Amino acid sequence: MKKLLLLASLLLLGACAAMSEAECRTGDWYGVGERDGRDGRGSRLGDYAEACQKTNILPDPAEYSRGRERGLLVYCAPENGYRVGRAGYSYGNVCAPELQEGFLREYNRGYARYELRRDIDNLENDMVRYGREINRLSELIGKAATEDERRKLRRERDGYERQRRDAKSTLILLQARWLAQGD
């Protein structure tokens, strides 16, 4: 989860500063378009025009579009669709209709794999948390001053033990699915 938040933050920062002054002056609009296409981005030509406005340099729309179309051929390949989905990235509907079917088939397969791994990780984290709570409550039971307090703490601990058992059962099923699917 932390990795996804960091990646999202970096992408947002990158979107704010679409292009540096040096990049505007270089003017490799074909290369910029190709990179955007390979990354599965929609056209950012307007962002680049705005960023380069202060240098009085305008992007070359034809070169940018040619490069982006070439980059999209790489991005929209089915094997890349699997990688994009497996990484948990969203699809921005950028592939041409003739490429989209194969891309989406593999993207959906990869995304299902991503979701399964995410669910396994979440259950493993839950089980660790339940274990900590069980240990904490066991210590409190030993220190409780009254039988009523101990009973209340035992009930709470029993609830966490049930949750941990349920999570373990679900985890075993998901791990079996993970192994059966392979990568």
PDB file of C-alpha atoms in Angstrom, residues 82 85-86 105-120 172-183:
ATOM      1  CA  TYR A  82      -0.482  -8.501 -18.250  1.00  0.00           C
ATOM      2  CA  GLY A  85      -2.513  -5.313 -14.668  1.00  0.00           C
ATOM      3  CA  ARG A  86      -0.183  -7.421 -12.490  1.00  0.00           C
ATOM      4  CA  ARG A 105      -7.664  -9.820 -22.020  1.00  0.00           C
ATOM      5  CA  GLU A 106      -4.142  -9.983 -20.592  1.00  0.00           C
ATOM      6  CA  TYR A 107      -4.584  -6.853 -18.474  1.00  0.00           C
ATOM      7  CA  ASN A 108      -7.622  -8.407 -16.761  1.00  0.00           C
ATOM      8  CA  ARG A 109      -5.709 -11.639 -16.176  1.00  0.00           C
ATOM      9  CA  GLY A 110      -2.804  -9.688 -14.668  1.00  0.00           C
ATOM     10  CA  TYR A 111      -5.089  -7.485 -12.582  1.00  0.00           C
ATOM     11  CA  ALA A 112      -6.862 -10.528 -11.157  1.00  0.00           C
ATOM     12  CA  ARG A 113      -3.437 -11.832 -10.140  1.00  0.00           C
ATOM     13  CA  TYR A 114      -2.630  -8.457  -8.542  1.00  0.00           C
ATOM     14  CA  GLU A 115      -5.904  -8.504  -6.573  1.00  0.00           C
ATOM     15  CA  LEU A 116      -5.260 -12.044  -5.350  1.00  0.00           C
ATOM     16  CA  ARG A 117      -1.770 -11.086  -4.111  1.00  0.00           C
ATOM     17  CA  ARG A 118      -3.200  -7.947  -2.473  1.00  0.00           C
ATOM     18  CA  ASP A 119      -5.873 -10.010  -0.692  1.00  0.00           C
ATOM     19  CA  ILE A 120      -3.276 -12.521   0.530  1.00  0.00           C
ATOM     20  CA  ILE A 172      -5.175 -21.112   2.840  1.00  0.00           C
ATOM     21  CA  LEU A 173      -7.795 -21.030   0.068  1.00  0.00           C
ATOM     22  CA  LEU A 174      -6.306 -17.917  -1.532  1.00  0.00           C
ATOM     23  CA  GLN A 175      -2.776 -19.296  -1.344  1.00  0.00           C
ATOM     24  CA  ALA A 176      -3.952 -22.491  -3.041  1.00  0.00           C
ATOM     25  CA  ARG A 177      -5.510 -20.378  -5.830  1.00  0.00           C
ATOM     26  CA  TRP A 178      -2.247 -18.419  -6.086  1.00  0.00           C
ATOM     27  CA  LEU A 179      -0.218 -21.601  -6.519  1.00  0.00           C
ATOM     28  CA  ALA A 180      -2.698 -23.146  -8.950  1.00  0.00           C
ATOM     29  CA  GLN A 181      -2.655 -20.087 -11.209  1.00  0.00           C
ATOM     30  CA  GLY A 182       1.109 -19.691 -11.361  1.00  0.00           C
ATOM     31  CA  ASP A 183       2.653 -16.666 -13.033  1.00  0.00           C
TER      32      ASP A 183
END
